[in-house]
Amino acid sequence: MAKIIDGKEISARIRAEVKTKVEHLAARGITPGLAAVLVGDDPGSRVYVSMKAKACAAAGILFDEHTLPADIGEDSLLALIEEINKDERIDGILIQLPLPAHIDERRVLESVSPHKDVDGFHPFNVGRLALGNPLFRPCTPYGILKMLDESGVCLDGKDVVVAGRSNLVGKPMAMMCLARNATVTLCHSHTRDLGRKISAADVVIAALGRAEMVRGAWIKRGAVVIDVGINRIGEKKLVGDVEFEAASKRAGAITPVPGGVGPMTITMLLSNIVESAERRFSPWRA
Ligand code: NAD
């Protein structure tokens, strides 16, 4: 049976480290700050923002929330972001997605200062990651990298299959594995014979958004399996993108859903905010 990679436990450890760093910053007169911008009243987005507010409060990070009406004009939103870009109390800016249809999401994300882009979505940060010199890394794949590190998985020379090529997870994940000297195969909806590719992998990272699509029988014996998927089955049940029971009989280590990758995302957001606050001591921000 595979070892379970426990995201809750790793996350708690990293949050404790973040808290210590916040205390060190406080001793130097600095409180790290996050500004969250929420447009409209989508209930899902509200829940996410309140989870982030709670996590910031627990870590000692200032949380400045801007809730704006759904019909706000794009120019007003851009003006607010410009103000926050200049606000010296703020180290990170989070634009809660999705934005209403009349707002150009790309334009808004690009208006965030790359030096406060703690989600790592700005083209500047995507470029830095692609060049192997990251400033901010997107939180979910960064969390996965931490989980692998904390579990003693070395990626050097390994065959890694990343299934899913979203800008949020798959693509940056592939870049991060490449930076660790893995040989990366990035699969997507046009990939032929996904099973064959996965069955050759030492490490499988599934970010498809397709319930249990990765069959247990595809997993190479001893492989490490990271399941990013969150798929709701009926009212209560959550399953990942990997057929967990069957895969855990073959894998060397595997993340569960829930309790695997999920808890890491907000943790890495906190970590990025603190990294950003630490850069206040640099001659320029980054
Ligand atoms: P997405 O829908 O943007 O991307 C899915 C990717 O999977 C696409 O690149 C697509 O090409 C690929 N794909 C779809 N069907 C395929 C198929 N049949 N064969 C091969 N590839 C296929 O999704 P996303 O934002 O990357 O998220 C993926 C999953 O991870 C979702 O379940 C999402 O809820 C979850 N997620 C979890 C966290 C977290 O745990 N914190 C964060 C982000 C996303």
Coordinates of C-alpha atoms and ligand atoms in Angstrom, one line a residue:
M1 CA 0.0 0.0 0.0
A2 CA 1.2 3.5 -0.8
K3 CA 2.4 5.9 1.7
I4 CA -0.2 8.7 2.1
I5 CA 1.2 12.2 1.5
D6 CA -0.7 14.2 4.1
G7 CA -1.4 17.7 2.8
K8 CA -3.0 18.8 6.1
E9 CA 0.0 17.9 8.1
I10 CA 2.6 19.5 5.6
S11 CA 0.4 22.5 5.4
A12 CA 0.3 22.9 9.2
R13 CA 4.1 22.7 9.3
I14 CA 4.5 25.4 6.6
R15 CA 1.9 27.6 8.3
A16 CA 3.9 27.4 11.5
E17 CA 7.0 28.5 9.6
V18 CA 5.1 31.4 8.0
K19 CA 4.0 32.5 11.4
T20 CA 7.5 32.5 12.8
K21 CA 8.6 34.6 9.8
V22 CA 5.8 37.0 10.4
E23 CA 7.0 37.4 14.0
H24 CA 10.5 38.1 12.8
L25 CA 9.1 40.8 10.5
A26 CA 7.0 42.2 13.3
A27 CA 10.2 42.6 15.4
R28 CA 11.5 44.8 12.5
G29 CA 8.3 46.9 12.5
I30 CA 6.7 45.2 9.5
T31 CA 3.2 43.6 9.2
P32 CA 2.8 41.8 5.9
G33 CA -0.4 42.8 4.1
L34 CA -2.7 41.2 1.5
A35 CA -5.4 43.2 -0.4
A36 CA -8.2 41.0 -1.7
V37 CA -10.4 42.4 -4.5
L38 CA -13.8 40.7 -4.9
V39 CA -16.2 41.9 -7.6
G40 CA -19.9 40.9 -7.2
D41 CA -21.4 38.4 -4.8
D42 CA -20.7 35.0 -6.2
P43 CA -21.2 32.7 -3.1
G44 CA -18.2 30.5 -4.1
S45 CA -15.9 33.5 -4.4
R46 CA -17.1 34.8 -1.1
V47 CA -16.3 31.5 0.6
Y48 CA -12.8 31.5 -0.9
V49 CA -12.1 35.1 0.2
S50 CA -13.3 34.4 3.7
M51 CA -11.0 31.4 3.9
K52 CA -8.1 33.5 2.9
A53 CA -9.1 36.2 5.4
K54 CA -9.1 33.6 8.2
A55 CA -5.8 32.2 7.2
C56 CA -4.2 35.6 7.1
A57 CA -5.6 36.5 10.5
A58 CA -4.2 33.3 12.0
A59 CA -0.8 34.0 10.5
G60 CA -0.7 37.6 11.7
I61 CA -1.0 39.0 8.1
L62 CA -3.0 42.2 7.5
F63 CA -6.0 41.5 5.3
D64 CA -7.6 44.4 3.4
E65 CA -10.8 43.4 1.6
H66 CA -12.3 45.4 -1.2
T67 CA -15.8 44.2 -2.1
L68 CA -17.1 45.9 -5.2
P69 CA -20.5 45.8 -6.9
A70 CA -20.9 43.4 -9.8
D71 CA -21.6 46.3 -12.2
I72 CA -18.5 48.3 -11.4
G73 CA -16.8 49.7 -14.5
E74 CA -13.5 48.3 -15.6
D75 CA -11.8 51.7 -15.3
S76 CA -12.9 52.1 -11.7
L77 CA -11.5 48.7 -10.9
L78 CA -8.2 49.4 -12.6
A79 CA -8.0 52.7 -10.7
L80 CA -8.5 50.9 -7.4
I81 CA -5.8 48.3 -8.3
E82 CA -3.4 51.2 -9.2
E83 CA -4.0 52.7 -5.7
I84 CA -3.3 49.3 -4.0
N85 CA -0.2 48.9 -6.2
K86 CA 1.2 52.0 -4.5
D87 CA -0.1 51.2 -1.0
E88 CA 3.1 50.6 1.1
R89 CA 1.2 48.5 3.7
I90 CA 0.3 45.9 1.0
D91 CA 2.7 43.1 -0.1
G92 CA 0.3 41.0 -2.1
I93 CA -2.8 41.6 -4.2
L94 CA -5.4 39.0 -4.9
I95 CA -8.0 39.4 -7.6
Q96 CA -10.7 36.8 -6.8
L97 CA -11.7 35.1 -10.1
P98 CA -14.0 34.8 -11.9
L99 CA -14.7 38.5 -12.7
P100 CA -18.0 39.6 -14.3
A101 CA -18.2 39.1 -18.0
H102 CA -18.1 42.8 -18.9
I103 CA -14.6 43.1 -17.3
D104 CA -11.5 42.0 -19.3
E105 CA -9.9 39.6 -16.9
R106 CA -6.5 39.6 -18.6
R107 CA -6.3 43.4 -18.5
V108 CA -7.1 43.4 -14.8
L109 CA -4.6 40.7 -13.9
E110 CA -1.9 42.5 -15.9
S111 CA -2.6 45.8 -14.0
V112 CA -1.5 44.2 -10.7
S113 CA 2.1 45.1 -10.0
P114 CA 4.3 42.0 -10.7
H115 CA 6.0 42.7 -7.4
K116 CA 2.7 42.2 -5.5
D117 CA 1.4 39.4 -7.7
V118 CA 1.3 36.7 -5.0
D119 CA -0.9 34.5 -7.3
G120 CA 1.9 34.4 -9.9
F121 CA -0.6 35.0 -12.8
H122 CA 1.1 38.2 -14.2
P123 CA 2.9 37.5 -17.6
F124 CA 6.1 38.9 -15.9
N125 CA 5.9 36.1 -13.3
V126 CA 4.9 33.5 -15.8
G127 CA 8.0 34.6 -17.9
R128 CA 10.3 34.5 -14.9
L129 CA 9.1 31.0 -14.0
A130 CA 9.7 29.9 -17.6
L131 CA 13.2 31.4 -17.5
G132 CA 14.0 29.4 -14.4
N133 CA 14.2 32.5 -12.2
P134 CA 10.9 32.7 -10.5
L135 CA 9.7 35.6 -8.4
F136 CA 6.2 34.5 -7.4
R137 CA 5.1 30.9 -8.2
P138 CA 1.4 30.1 -8.6
C139 CA 0.2 28.7 -5.3
T140 CA -1.2 25.2 -6.2
P141 CA 1.8 23.9 -8.2
Y142 CA 4.1 25.6 -5.7
G143 CA 2.3 23.7 -3.0
I144 CA 2.7 20.4 -4.9
L145 CA 6.5 21.1 -5.2
K146 CA 6.6 21.7 -1.4
M147 CA 4.7 18.4 -0.8
L148 CA 7.2 16.5 -2.9
D149 CA 10.1 18.2 -1.2
E150 CA 8.7 17.5 2.3
S151 CA 8.1 13.9 1.3
G152 CA 11.6 13.4 0.2
V153 CA 10.8 12.9 -3.5
C154 CA 13.7 14.0 -5.6
L155 CA 12.7 15.0 -9.2
D156 CA 16.2 15.0 -10.7
G157 CA 16.2 12.7 -13.7
K158 CA 12.7 11.4 -13.1
D159 CA 10.1 10.9 -15.7
V160 CA 7.2 13.1 -14.7
V161 CA 3.8 13.2 -16.4
V162 CA 1.7 16.3 -15.8
A163 CA -1.9 15.6 -17.0
G164 CA -3.6 18.9 -17.7
R165 CA -2.1 22.1 -19.2
S166 CA -4.1 24.9 -17.5
N167 CA -2.3 28.2 -16.8
L168 CA -3.3 27.8 -13.2
V169 CA -1.9 24.3 -12.5
G170 CA -0.5 22.1 -15.4
K171 CA 1.7 24.5 -17.3
P172 CA 3.4 26.1 -14.3
M173 CA 3.7 22.7 -12.7
A174 CA 5.6 21.4 -15.7
M175 CA 7.9 24.4 -15.6
M176 CA 8.7 23.8 -11.9
C177 CA 9.5 20.1 -12.5
L178 CA 11.7 21.0 -15.5
A179 CA 13.6 23.4 -13.2
R180 CA 14.2 20.5 -10.9
N181 CA 15.8 18.5 -13.8
A182 CA 12.9 16.1 -14.4
T183 CA 12.0 14.9 -17.9
V184 CA 8.5 16.3 -18.2
T185 CA 5.6 15.1 -20.4
L186 CA 2.7 17.6 -20.4
C187 CA -0.5 15.9 -21.4
H188 CA -3.8 17.4 -22.4
S189 CA -7.2 16.7 -24.0
H190 CA -5.6 16.0 -27.4
T191 CA -2.9 13.7 -26.0
R192 CA -3.1 10.2 -27.5
D193 CA -3.0 7.2 -25.2
L194 CA -2.8 9.0 -21.8
G195 CA -2.7 5.6 -20.0
R196 CA 0.5 4.5 -21.8
K197 CA 2.2 7.8 -20.9
I198 CA 1.2 7.6 -17.3
S199 CA 2.2 4.0 -17.0
A200 CA 5.8 5.0 -17.8
A201 CA 6.0 7.8 -15.2
D202 CA 7.9 7.9 -12.0
V203 CA 5.8 10.8 -10.8
V204 CA 2.2 11.5 -12.0
I205 CA 0.5 14.8 -11.4
A206 CA -3.1 14.8 -12.4
A207 CA -4.9 18.1 -12.9
L208 CA -7.6 17.2 -15.3
G209 CA -10.9 18.1 -13.5
R210 CA -12.2 14.6 -14.6
A211 CA -13.4 12.4 -11.8
E212 CA -11.2 9.3 -11.4
M213 CA -10.1 9.4 -15.0
V214 CA -6.6 8.2 -14.1
R215 CA -7.1 4.5 -13.7
G216 CA -5.3 2.7 -10.9
A217 CA -4.0 0.1 -13.3
W218 CA -2.1 2.8 -15.3
I219 CA 0.2 3.6 -12.3
K220 CA 3.7 2.2 -12.4
R221 CA 4.6 0.2 -9.3
G222 CA 6.2 2.5 -6.8
A223 CA 5.3 5.8 -8.6
V224 CA 4.5 8.9 -6.8
V225 CA 0.9 10.1 -7.5
I226 CA -0.3 13.7 -6.9
D227 CA -4.0 14.2 -7.4
V228 CA -5.0 17.8 -7.9
G229 CA -8.6 17.2 -9.0
I230 CA -11.6 18.2 -6.9
N231 CA -14.7 16.7 -8.3
R232 CA -18.0 16.7 -6.5
I233 CA -20.1 13.6 -6.8
G234 CA -23.7 14.2 -5.6
E235 CA -24.2 16.4 -2.6
K236 CA -21.4 15.5 -0.3
K237 CA -18.7 13.2 -1.9
L238 CA -15.5 14.6 -3.3
V239 CA -13.2 12.6 -5.5
G240 CA -10.0 13.4 -7.3
D241 CA -8.8 12.8 -10.8
V242 CA -7.2 9.5 -9.8
E243 CA -8.9 6.2 -9.0
F244 CA -7.6 6.3 -5.4
E245 CA -8.2 2.8 -4.1
A246 CA -6.7 1.0 -7.1
A247 CA -3.9 3.5 -7.5
S248 CA -2.8 3.3 -3.9
K249 CA -2.3 -0.4 -4.3
R250 CA 0.4 0.2 -6.9
A251 CA 1.9 3.6 -6.0
G252 CA 4.8 4.2 -3.7
A253 CA 3.1 7.4 -2.4
I254 CA -0.1 9.2 -3.1
T255 CA -2.1 12.2 -2.1
P256 CA -5.7 11.7 -0.9
V257 CA -8.7 13.9 -2.0
P258 CA -9.7 15.7 0.2
G259 CA -6.7 16.3 2.5
G260 CA -4.0 16.2 -0.2
V261 CA -3.1 19.2 -2.5
G262 CA -6.2 21.2 -1.4
P263 CA -4.9 22.5 1.9
M264 CA -1.6 23.6 0.3
T265 CA -2.9 26.3 -1.9
I266 CA -3.8 28.9 0.7
T267 CA -0.7 28.0 2.7
M268 CA 1.5 28.9 -0.3
L269 CA -0.4 32.1 -0.7
L270 CA 0.6 33.0 2.8
S271 CA 4.2 32.0 2.1
N272 CA 4.2 34.2 -1.1
I273 CA 2.9 37.2 0.9
V274 CA 5.6 36.8 3.5
E275 CA 8.3 36.4 0.8
S276 CA 7.1 39.6 -0.7
A277 CA 7.1 41.4 2.7
E278 CA 10.7 40.2 3.3
R279 CA 11.6 41.9 0.0
R280 CA 10.7 45.3 1.6
F281 CA 14.3 45.3 2.8
S282 CA 15.7 44.9 -0.7
P283 CA 16.7 48.1 -2.5
W284 CA 13.8 47.5 -4.9
R285 CA 10.8 45.2 -4.5
A286 CA 12.4 42.0 -5.9
Ligands
NAD1 P1 -8.8 23.2 -16.3 O1 -10.2 22.7 -16.6 O2 -8.5 24.6 -16.6 O3 -7.8 22.3 -17.1 C1 -8.0 20.9 -17.3 C2 -6.9 20.4 -18.2 O4 -7.1 19.0 -18.3 C3 -6.9 21.0 -19.6 O5 -5.6 21.4 -19.9 C4 -7.3 19.8 -20.5 O6 -6.6 19.8 -21.7 C5 -6.9 18.6 -19.7 N1 -7.9 17.5 -20.0 C6 -9.2 17.5 -19.8 N2 -9.7 16.3 -20.3 C7 -8.6 15.5 -20.6 C8 -8.5 14.2 -21.2 N3 -9.6 13.5 -21.4 N4 -7.2 13.8 -21.4 C9 -6.2 14.5 -21.2 N5 -6.3 15.8 -20.7 C10 -7.5 16.3 -20.4 O7 -8.6 22.8 -14.8 P2 -7.5 23.3 -13.7 O8 -7.9 24.6 -13.3 O9 -6.2 23.0 -14.1 O10 -7.9 22.3 -12.5 C11 -7.8 20.9 -12.6 C12 -8.4 20.2 -11.4 O11 -7.7 20.6 -10.3 C13 -9.9 20.6 -11.2 O12 -10.6 19.5 -10.6 C14 -9.8 21.7 -10.1 O13 -10.9 21.8 -9.3 C15 -8.6 21.2 -9.3 N6 -7.9 22.3 -8.6 C16 -7.6 22.1 -7.3 C17 -6.8 23.1 -6.7 C18 -6.5 22.8 -5.2 O14 -6.5 21.7 -4.8 N7 -6.2 23.8 -4.5 C19 -6.4 24.2 -7.3 C20 -6.7 24.4 -8.6 C21 -7.4 23.4 -9.3

